[in-house]
Amino acid sequence: MTLIRDRNIMLTKEERDRIFDEELMPHIDALYNFAYHHTLNEADANDLVQETYMKAYRFIDKYMVGTNAKAWLFTILKNAFINEYRKKAKRPHQVDLEEFTTYQDGEDTQLAGYVDMREELFDGLMGDEVTKAINTLPADFRTVILLCDVEGFTYEEISKITDIPIGTVRSRLHRARNMLKNVLQQYAESMGYKDKRTK
Amino acid sequence: DNEREFIRNKVNRRKVSPTLISSIKDKIRADH
């Protein structure tokens, strides 16, 4: 059952604390992982998660109890991350230019191109290689693959979190998966796994 | 996508340190 609260009623301190502990804090590990994949270091990921929770508490009156707390928190984190990068853009030496590369997303046209990857090729890869491979993707592609394939958000939720149209989510996800397969294939082959099919 | 298993299962999932949780709660107590 979804409990919808009247937005005009201010919460008491006890209610805020209860919502914070019961509905928001359980998502902290997922948020931390998402943050870590974006900042690529522990200290910045901690700062980003802390900032996210501070903002969530400050705006907890805007949160509708019983709705999607996880998506709400991810949206806050994503915006905090973007703001942080805008600040860093004023100090260019701290910014990886690749993060700002723009891509021709295409609006949900037929998904052209498909990377075919055999199971036995990636079976030998470990978590570290998979994590490293995801981190080699440009930020926009990394984001959609983490939100969809790791965190299980729907296209609509991803569209709201990232503020891009659903069609773009879909095409970006398709490209991200192809990129990831290519990177994993290279890792697998460098470890001695061979795709024996004739191309 | 209801509109893969290898990625979902293999990706490293880190746990936040208890220190971070305490730090968030302390900061909220101090600010509010």
PDB file of C-alpha atoms in Angstrom:
ATOM      1  CA  MET A   1       0.000   0.000   0.000  1.00  0.00           C
ATOM      2  CA  THR A   2       1.300   3.463  -0.852  1.00  0.00           C
ATOM      3  CA  LEU A   3       0.952   6.073   1.841  1.00  0.00           C
ATOM      4  CA  ILE A   4       0.696   9.513   0.323  1.00  0.00           C
ATOM      5  CA  ARG A   5       1.067  12.375   2.732  1.00  0.00           C
ATOM      6  CA  ASP A   6      -0.445  15.821   2.308  1.00  0.00           C
ATOM      7  CA  ARG A   7       2.478  17.956   1.105  1.00  0.00           C
ATOM      8  CA  ASN A   8       1.189  20.931   3.061  1.00  0.00           C
ATOM      9  CA  ILE A   9       1.708  19.233   6.410  1.00  0.00           C
ATOM     10  CA  MET A  10       5.170  19.720   7.855  1.00  0.00           C
ATOM     11  CA  LEU A  11       6.756  16.649   9.380  1.00  0.00           C
ATOM     12  CA  THR A  12       7.719  16.489  13.024  1.00  0.00           C
ATOM     13  CA  LYS A  13      11.361  15.835  13.919  1.00  0.00           C
ATOM     14  CA  GLU A  14      10.430  12.261  14.936  1.00  0.00           C
ATOM     15  CA  GLU A  15       8.700  11.623  11.605  1.00  0.00           C
ATOM     16  CA  ARG A  16      11.669  12.991   9.673  1.00  0.00           C
ATOM     17  CA  ASP A  17      14.072  10.783  11.598  1.00  0.00           C
ATOM     18  CA  ARG A  18      11.885   7.709  11.149  1.00  0.00           C
ATOM     19  CA  ILE A  19      11.548   8.223   7.372  1.00  0.00           C
ATOM     20  CA  PHE A  20      15.269   8.903   7.114  1.00  0.00           C
ATOM     21  CA  ASP A  21      16.243   5.749   9.019  1.00  0.00           C
ATOM     22  CA  GLU A  22      13.621   3.383   7.622  1.00  0.00           C
ATOM     23  CA  GLU A  23      13.182   4.519   4.023  1.00  0.00           C
ATOM     24  CA  LEU A  24      16.348   6.341   3.007  1.00  0.00           C
ATOM     25  CA  MET A  25      19.281   4.801   4.879  1.00  0.00           C
ATOM     26  CA  PRO A  26      18.722   1.232   3.570  1.00  0.00           C
ATOM     27  CA  HIS A  27      19.876   2.432   0.116  1.00  0.00           C
ATOM     28  CA  ILE A  28      23.245   3.734   1.279  1.00  0.00           C
ATOM     29  CA  ASP A  29      25.318   0.832  -0.110  1.00  0.00           C
ATOM     30  CA  ALA A  30      23.720   1.118  -3.568  1.00  0.00           C
ATOM     31  CA  LEU A  31      24.316   4.880  -3.568  1.00  0.00           C
ATOM     32  CA  TYR A  32      27.902   4.429  -2.452  1.00  0.00           C
ATOM     33  CA  ASN A  33      28.584   1.957  -5.270  1.00  0.00           C
ATOM     34  CA  PHE A  34      27.062   4.296  -7.840  1.00  0.00           C
ATOM     35  CA  ALA A  35      29.077   7.205  -6.421  1.00  0.00           C
ATOM     36  CA  TYR A  36      32.280   5.157  -6.434  1.00  0.00           C
ATOM     37  CA  HIS A  37      31.813   4.251 -10.098  1.00  0.00           C
ATOM     38  CA  HIS A  38      31.587   7.957 -10.899  1.00  0.00           C
ATOM     39  CA  THR A  39      34.251   9.462  -8.682  1.00  0.00           C
ATOM     40  CA  LEU A  40      36.578   6.447  -8.938  1.00  0.00           C
ATOM     41  CA  ASN A  41      37.951   7.059  -5.470  1.00  0.00           C
ATOM     42  CA  GLU A  42      36.749   6.326  -1.970  1.00  0.00           C
ATOM     43  CA  ALA A  43      37.103   9.775  -0.421  1.00  0.00           C
ATOM     44  CA  ASP A  44      35.085  11.536  -3.141  1.00  0.00           C
ATOM     45  CA  ALA A  45      32.469   8.767  -3.105  1.00  0.00           C
ATOM     46  CA  ASN A  46      32.078   9.208   0.668  1.00  0.00           C
ATOM     47  CA  ASP A  47      31.716  12.986   0.250  1.00  0.00           C
ATOM     48  CA  LEU A  48      29.127  12.550  -2.488  1.00  0.00           C
ATOM     49  CA  VAL A  49      27.053  10.083  -0.455  1.00  0.00           C
ATOM     50  CA  GLN A  50      27.251  12.324   2.606  1.00  0.00           C
ATOM     51  CA  GLU A  51      26.145  15.346   0.579  1.00  0.00           C
ATOM     52  CA  THR A  52      23.271  13.310  -0.895  1.00  0.00           C
ATOM     53  CA  TYR A  53      21.963  12.313   2.529  1.00  0.00           C
ATOM     54  CA  MET A  54      22.351  15.826   3.921  1.00  0.00           C
ATOM     55  CA  LYS A  55      20.254  17.166   1.030  1.00  0.00           C
ATOM     56  CA  ALA A  56      17.731  14.352   1.373  1.00  0.00           C
ATOM     57  CA  TYR A  57      17.212  15.200   5.042  1.00  0.00           C
ATOM     58  CA  ARG A  58      16.903  18.904   4.275  1.00  0.00           C
ATOM     59  CA  PHE A  59      14.241  18.266   1.616  1.00  0.00           C
ATOM     60  CA  ILE A  60      12.559  15.313   3.279  1.00  0.00           C
ATOM     61  CA  ASP A  61       9.240  17.232   3.316  1.00  0.00           C
ATOM     62  CA  LYS A  62       9.266  16.965  -0.496  1.00  0.00           C
ATOM     63  CA  TYR A  63       9.591  13.192  -0.362  1.00  0.00           C
ATOM     64  CA  MET A  64       6.288  11.322  -0.623  1.00  0.00           C
ATOM     65  CA  VAL A  65       6.304   8.492   1.884  1.00  0.00           C
ATOM     66  CA  GLY A  66       5.930   5.098   0.271  1.00  0.00           C
ATOM     67  CA  THR A  67       7.078   6.267  -3.165  1.00  0.00           C
ATOM     68  CA  ASN A  68      10.375   5.314  -4.767  1.00  0.00           C
ATOM     69  CA  ALA A  69      12.953   6.408  -2.189  1.00  0.00           C
ATOM     70  CA  LYS A  70      15.832   4.805  -4.059  1.00  0.00           C
ATOM     71  CA  ALA A  71      15.111   6.675  -7.315  1.00  0.00           C
ATOM     72  CA  TRP A  72      14.692   9.936  -5.370  1.00  0.00           C
ATOM     73  CA  LEU A  73      18.088   9.484  -3.678  1.00  0.00           C
ATOM     74  CA  PHE A  74      19.802   8.559  -6.948  1.00  0.00           C
ATOM     75  CA  THR A  75      18.416  11.726  -8.543  1.00  0.00           C
ATOM     76  CA  ILE A  76      19.845  13.832  -5.712  1.00  0.00           C
ATOM     77  CA  LEU A  77      23.207  12.077  -5.998  1.00  0.00           C
ATOM     78  CA  LYS A  78      23.352  12.481  -9.775  1.00  0.00           C
ATOM     79  CA  ASN A  79      22.628  16.222  -9.489  1.00  0.00           C
ATOM     80  CA  ALA A  80      25.205  16.624  -6.727  1.00  0.00           C
ATOM     81  CA  PHE A  81      27.769  14.863  -8.903  1.00  0.00           C
ATOM     82  CA  ILE A  82      27.013  17.122 -11.883  1.00  0.00           C
ATOM     83  CA  ASN A  83      27.244  20.254  -9.717  1.00  0.00           C
ATOM     84  CA  GLU A  84      30.587  19.089  -8.360  1.00  0.00           C
ATOM     85  CA  TYR A  85      31.866  18.630 -11.909  1.00  0.00           C
ATOM     86  CA  ARG A  86      30.622  22.078 -12.894  1.00  0.00           C
ATOM     87  CA  LYS A  87      32.692  23.480 -10.040  1.00  0.00           C
ATOM     88  CA  LYS A  88      35.706  21.500 -11.185  1.00  0.00           C
ATOM     89  CA  ALA A  89      35.200  22.750 -14.748  1.00  0.00           C
ATOM     90  CA  LYS A  90      36.384  26.110 -13.443  1.00  0.00           C
ATOM     91  CA  ARG A  91      39.583  24.296 -12.478  1.00  0.00           C
ATOM     92  CA  PRO A  92      40.207  22.425 -15.744  1.00  0.00           C
ATOM     93  CA  HIS A  93      43.271  20.513 -14.588  1.00  0.00           C
ATOM     94  CA  GLN A  94      41.021  18.539 -12.254  1.00  0.00           C
ATOM     95  CA  VAL A  95      38.630  17.372 -14.936  1.00  0.00           C
ATOM     96  CA  ASP A  96      38.876  14.417 -17.243  1.00  0.00           C
ATOM     97  CA  LEU A  97      37.925  15.872 -20.629  1.00  0.00           C
ATOM     98  CA  GLU A  98      36.381  12.592 -21.682  1.00  0.00           C
ATOM     99  CA  GLU A  99      33.637  13.186 -19.128  1.00  0.00           C
ATOM    100  CA  PHE A 100      32.505  16.203 -21.129  1.00  0.00           C
ATOM    101  CA  THR A 101      32.571  14.628 -24.548  1.00  0.00           C
ATOM    102  CA  THR A 102      29.151  14.854 -26.114  1.00  0.00           C
ATOM    103  CA  TYR A 103      27.678  11.954 -28.011  1.00  0.00           C
ATOM    104  CA  GLN A 104      25.194  11.668 -30.817  1.00  0.00           C
ATOM    105  CA  ASP A 105      22.577   9.776 -28.866  1.00  0.00           C
ATOM    106  CA  GLY A 106      19.908   9.407 -31.494  1.00  0.00           C
ATOM    107  CA  GLU A 107      16.309   9.354 -30.392  1.00  0.00           C
ATOM    108  CA  ASP A 108      15.243   5.739 -30.122  1.00  0.00           C
ATOM    109  CA  THR A 109      15.781   4.761 -33.721  1.00  0.00           C
ATOM    110  CA  GLN A 110      16.309   1.124 -34.645  1.00  0.00           C
ATOM    111  CA  LEU A 111      19.177  -0.198 -32.608  1.00  0.00           C
ATOM    112  CA  ALA A 112      21.868  -0.716 -35.178  1.00  0.00           C
ATOM    113  CA  GLY A 113      24.930  -2.823 -34.534  1.00  0.00           C
ATOM    114  CA  TYR A 114      25.085  -5.628 -32.065  1.00  0.00           C
ATOM    115  CA  VAL A 115      28.074  -7.174 -30.337  1.00  0.00           C
ATOM    116  CA  ASP A 116      27.777 -10.905 -30.035  1.00  0.00           C
ATOM    117  CA  MET A 117      29.649 -12.235 -27.032  1.00  0.00           C
ATOM    118  CA  ARG A 118      29.888 -15.893 -26.191  1.00  0.00           C
ATOM    119  CA  GLU A 119      29.271 -16.965 -22.595  1.00  0.00           C
ATOM    120  CA  GLU A 120      32.415 -19.033 -22.308  1.00  0.00           C
ATOM    121  CA  LEU A 121      34.424 -15.953 -23.243  1.00  0.00           C
ATOM    122  CA  PHE A 122      33.363 -13.954 -20.225  1.00  0.00           C
ATOM    123  CA  ASP A 123      32.927 -16.807 -17.763  1.00  0.00           C
ATOM    124  CA  GLY A 124      36.565 -16.619 -16.727  1.00  0.00           C
ATOM    125  CA  LEU A 125      36.448 -12.924 -15.882  1.00  0.00           C
ATOM    126  CA  MET A 126      36.293 -11.828 -12.260  1.00  0.00           C
ATOM    127  CA  GLY A 127      34.501  -8.990 -10.499  1.00  0.00           C
ATOM    128  CA  ASP A 128      37.544  -6.732 -10.637  1.00  0.00           C
ATOM    129  CA  GLU A 129      37.720  -6.967 -14.425  1.00  0.00           C
ATOM    130  CA  VAL A 130      34.002  -6.311 -14.792  1.00  0.00           C
ATOM    131  CA  THR A 131      34.170  -3.301 -12.488  1.00  0.00           C
ATOM    132  CA  LYS A 132      37.252  -1.994 -14.301  1.00  0.00           C
ATOM    133  CA  ALA A 133      35.542  -2.505 -17.672  1.00  0.00           C
ATOM    134  CA  ILE A 134      32.471  -0.541 -16.566  1.00  0.00           C
ATOM    135  CA  ASN A 135      34.724   2.252 -15.355  1.00  0.00           C
ATOM    136  CA  THR A 136      36.355   2.548 -18.791  1.00  0.00           C
ATOM    137  CA  LEU A 137      33.014   3.565 -20.331  1.00  0.00           C
ATOM    138  CA  PRO A 138      32.351   7.295 -20.817  1.00  0.00           C
ATOM    139  CA  ALA A 139      30.325   8.658 -17.870  1.00  0.00           C
ATOM    140  CA  ASP A 140      26.979   8.892 -19.706  1.00  0.00           C
ATOM    141  CA  PHE A 141      27.140   5.258 -20.775  1.00  0.00           C
ATOM    142  CA  ARG A 142      28.474   4.076 -17.428  1.00  0.00           C
ATOM    143  CA  THR A 143      25.523   5.758 -15.719  1.00  0.00           C
ATOM    144  CA  VAL A 144      22.785   3.993 -17.694  1.00  0.00           C
ATOM    145  CA  ILE A 145      24.384   0.574 -17.432  1.00  0.00           C
ATOM    146  CA  LEU A 146      24.818   0.925 -13.669  1.00  0.00           C
ATOM    147  CA  LEU A 147      21.262   2.164 -13.186  1.00  0.00           C
ATOM    148  CA  CYS A 148      19.687  -0.518 -15.382  1.00  0.00           C
ATOM    149  CA  ASP A 149      21.853  -3.624 -15.213  1.00  0.00           C
ATOM    150  CA  VAL A 150      23.288  -3.251 -11.720  1.00  0.00           C
ATOM    151  CA  GLU A 151      20.568  -1.383  -9.813  1.00  0.00           C
ATOM    152  CA  GLY A 152      17.529  -2.619 -11.742  1.00  0.00           C
ATOM    153  CA  PHE A 153      15.821   0.723 -12.430  1.00  0.00           C
ATOM    154  CA  THR A 154      13.219   0.881 -15.219  1.00  0.00           C
ATOM    155  CA  TYR A 155      13.766   3.039 -18.319  1.00  0.00           C
ATOM    156  CA  GLU A 156      11.264   5.547 -16.939  1.00  0.00           C
ATOM    157  CA  GLU A 157      13.093   5.794 -13.612  1.00  0.00           C
ATOM    158  CA  ILE A 158      16.448   6.165 -15.388  1.00  0.00           C
ATOM    159  CA  SER A 159      14.940   8.875 -17.574  1.00  0.00           C
ATOM    160  CA  LYS A 160      13.882  10.816 -14.461  1.00  0.00           C
ATOM    161  CA  ILE A 161      17.159  10.286 -12.605  1.00  0.00           C
ATOM    162  CA  THR A 162      19.334  11.347 -15.534  1.00  0.00           C
ATOM    163  CA  ASP A 163      16.889  13.871 -17.005  1.00  0.00           C
ATOM    164  CA  ILE A 164      17.093  12.454 -20.533  1.00  0.00           C
ATOM    165  CA  PRO A 165      14.243  11.137 -22.741  1.00  0.00           C
ATOM    166  CA  ILE A 166      13.333   7.437 -22.511  1.00  0.00           C
ATOM    167  CA  GLY A 167      14.337   6.935 -26.154  1.00  0.00           C
ATOM    168  CA  THR A 168      17.798   8.234 -25.345  1.00  0.00           C
ATOM    169  CA  VAL A 169      18.011   5.943 -22.312  1.00  0.00           C
ATOM    170  CA  ARG A 170      17.253   3.021 -24.579  1.00  0.00           C
ATOM    171  CA  SER A 171      19.762   3.862 -27.302  1.00  0.00           C
ATOM    172  CA  ARG A 172      22.443   4.811 -24.769  1.00  0.00           C
ATOM    173  CA  LEU A 173      21.938   1.532 -22.948  1.00  0.00           C
ATOM    174  CA  HIS A 174      22.276  -0.400 -26.176  1.00  0.00           C
ATOM    175  CA  ARG A 175      25.541   1.354 -27.016  1.00  0.00           C
ATOM    176  CA  ALA A 176      26.828   1.004 -23.460  1.00  0.00           C
ATOM    177  CA  ARG A 177      26.269  -2.753 -23.474  1.00  0.00           C
ATOM    178  CA  ASN A 178      28.034  -3.094 -26.811  1.00  0.00           C
ATOM    179  CA  MET A 179      30.974  -1.026 -25.540  1.00  0.00           C
ATOM    180  CA  LEU A 180      31.130  -3.128 -22.386  1.00  0.00           C
ATOM    181  CA  LYS A 181      31.114  -6.373 -24.360  1.00  0.00           C
ATOM    182  CA  ASN A 182      33.980  -5.088 -26.495  1.00  0.00           C
ATOM    183  CA  VAL A 183      36.059  -4.162 -23.450  1.00  0.00           C
ATOM    184  CA  LEU A 184      35.319  -7.479 -21.717  1.00  0.00           C
ATOM    185  CA  GLN A 185      36.163  -9.360 -24.886  1.00  0.00           C
ATOM    186  CA  GLN A 186      39.553  -7.643 -24.999  1.00  0.00           C
ATOM    187  CA  TYR A 187      40.165  -8.520 -21.339  1.00  0.00           C
ATOM    188  CA  ALA A 188      39.141 -12.137 -21.915  1.00  0.00           C
ATOM    189  CA  GLU A 189      41.388 -12.465 -24.951  1.00  0.00           C
ATOM    190  CA  SER A 190      44.320 -10.893 -23.128  1.00  0.00           C
ATOM    191  CA  MET A 191      43.841 -13.582 -20.468  1.00  0.00           C
ATOM    192  CA  GLY A 192      44.008 -16.321 -23.071  1.00  0.00           C
ATOM    193  CA  TYR A 193      40.313 -16.923 -23.790  1.00  0.00           C
ATOM    194  CA  LYS A 194      39.732 -17.111 -27.522  1.00  0.00           C
ATOM    195  CA  ASP A 195      36.595 -16.746 -29.565  1.00  0.00           C
ATOM    196  CA  LYS A 196      37.067 -19.686 -31.926  1.00  0.00           C
ATOM    197  CA  ARG A 197      34.217 -18.805 -34.250  1.00  0.00           C
ATOM    198  CA  THR A 198      35.047 -17.602 -37.717  1.00  0.00           C
ATOM    199  CA  LYS A 199      33.824 -14.054 -38.167  1.00  0.00           C
TER     200      LYS A 199
ATOM    201  CA  ASP B   1      14.550  -5.125 -19.350  1.00  0.00           C
ATOM    202  CA  ASN B   2      10.839  -5.789 -18.613  1.00  0.00           C
ATOM    203  CA  GLU B   3       9.833  -2.955 -20.923  1.00  0.00           C
ATOM    204  CA  ARG B   4      22.912  -9.363 -17.895  1.00  0.00           C
ATOM    205  CA  GLU B   5      23.170 -11.853 -15.033  1.00  0.00           C
ATOM    206  CA  PHE B   6      26.929 -11.937 -15.388  1.00  0.00           C
ATOM    207  CA  ILE B   7      27.189  -8.143 -15.035  1.00  0.00           C
ATOM    208  CA  ARG B   8      24.750  -7.997 -12.128  1.00  0.00           C
ATOM    209  CA  ASN B   9      26.468 -10.805 -10.237  1.00  0.00           C
ATOM    210  CA  LYS B  10      30.093 -10.027 -10.956  1.00  0.00           C
ATOM    211  CA  VAL B  11      30.296  -6.283 -10.480  1.00  0.00           C
ATOM    212  CA  ASN B  12      32.039  -5.442  -7.207  1.00  0.00           C
ATOM    213  CA  ARG B  13      29.604  -4.208  -4.588  1.00  0.00           C
ATOM    214  CA  ARG B  14      31.217  -2.263  -1.815  1.00  0.00           C
ATOM    215  CA  LYS B  15      29.735  -1.632   1.594  1.00  0.00           C
ATOM    216  CA  VAL B  16      29.937   1.796   3.167  1.00  0.00           C
ATOM    217  CA  SER B  17      32.037   2.091   6.266  1.00  0.00           C
ATOM    218  CA  PRO B  18      30.192   2.442   9.598  1.00  0.00           C
ATOM    219  CA  THR B  19      32.224   5.646  10.018  1.00  0.00           C
ATOM    220  CA  LEU B  20      30.409   7.240   7.076  1.00  0.00           C
ATOM    221  CA  ILE B  21      27.002   6.335   8.520  1.00  0.00           C
ATOM    222  CA  SER B  22      27.947   7.817  11.911  1.00  0.00           C
ATOM    223  CA  SER B  23      29.354  10.899  10.247  1.00  0.00           C
ATOM    224  CA  ILE B  24      26.103  11.503   8.305  1.00  0.00           C
ATOM    225  CA  LYS B  25      23.980  11.088  11.436  1.00  0.00           C
ATOM    226  CA  ASP B  26      26.253  13.337  13.524  1.00  0.00           C
ATOM    227  CA  LYS B  27      26.173  16.044  10.865  1.00  0.00           C
ATOM    228  CA  ILE B  28      22.374  15.899  10.644  1.00  0.00           C
ATOM    229  CA  ARG B  29      22.079  16.145  14.420  1.00  0.00           C
ATOM    230  CA  ALA B  30      24.384  19.163  14.403  1.00  0.00           C
ATOM    231  CA  ASP B  31      22.590  20.918  11.513  1.00  0.00           C
ATOM    232  CA  HIS B  32      18.976  20.231  12.478  1.00  0.00           C
TER     233      HIS B  32
END
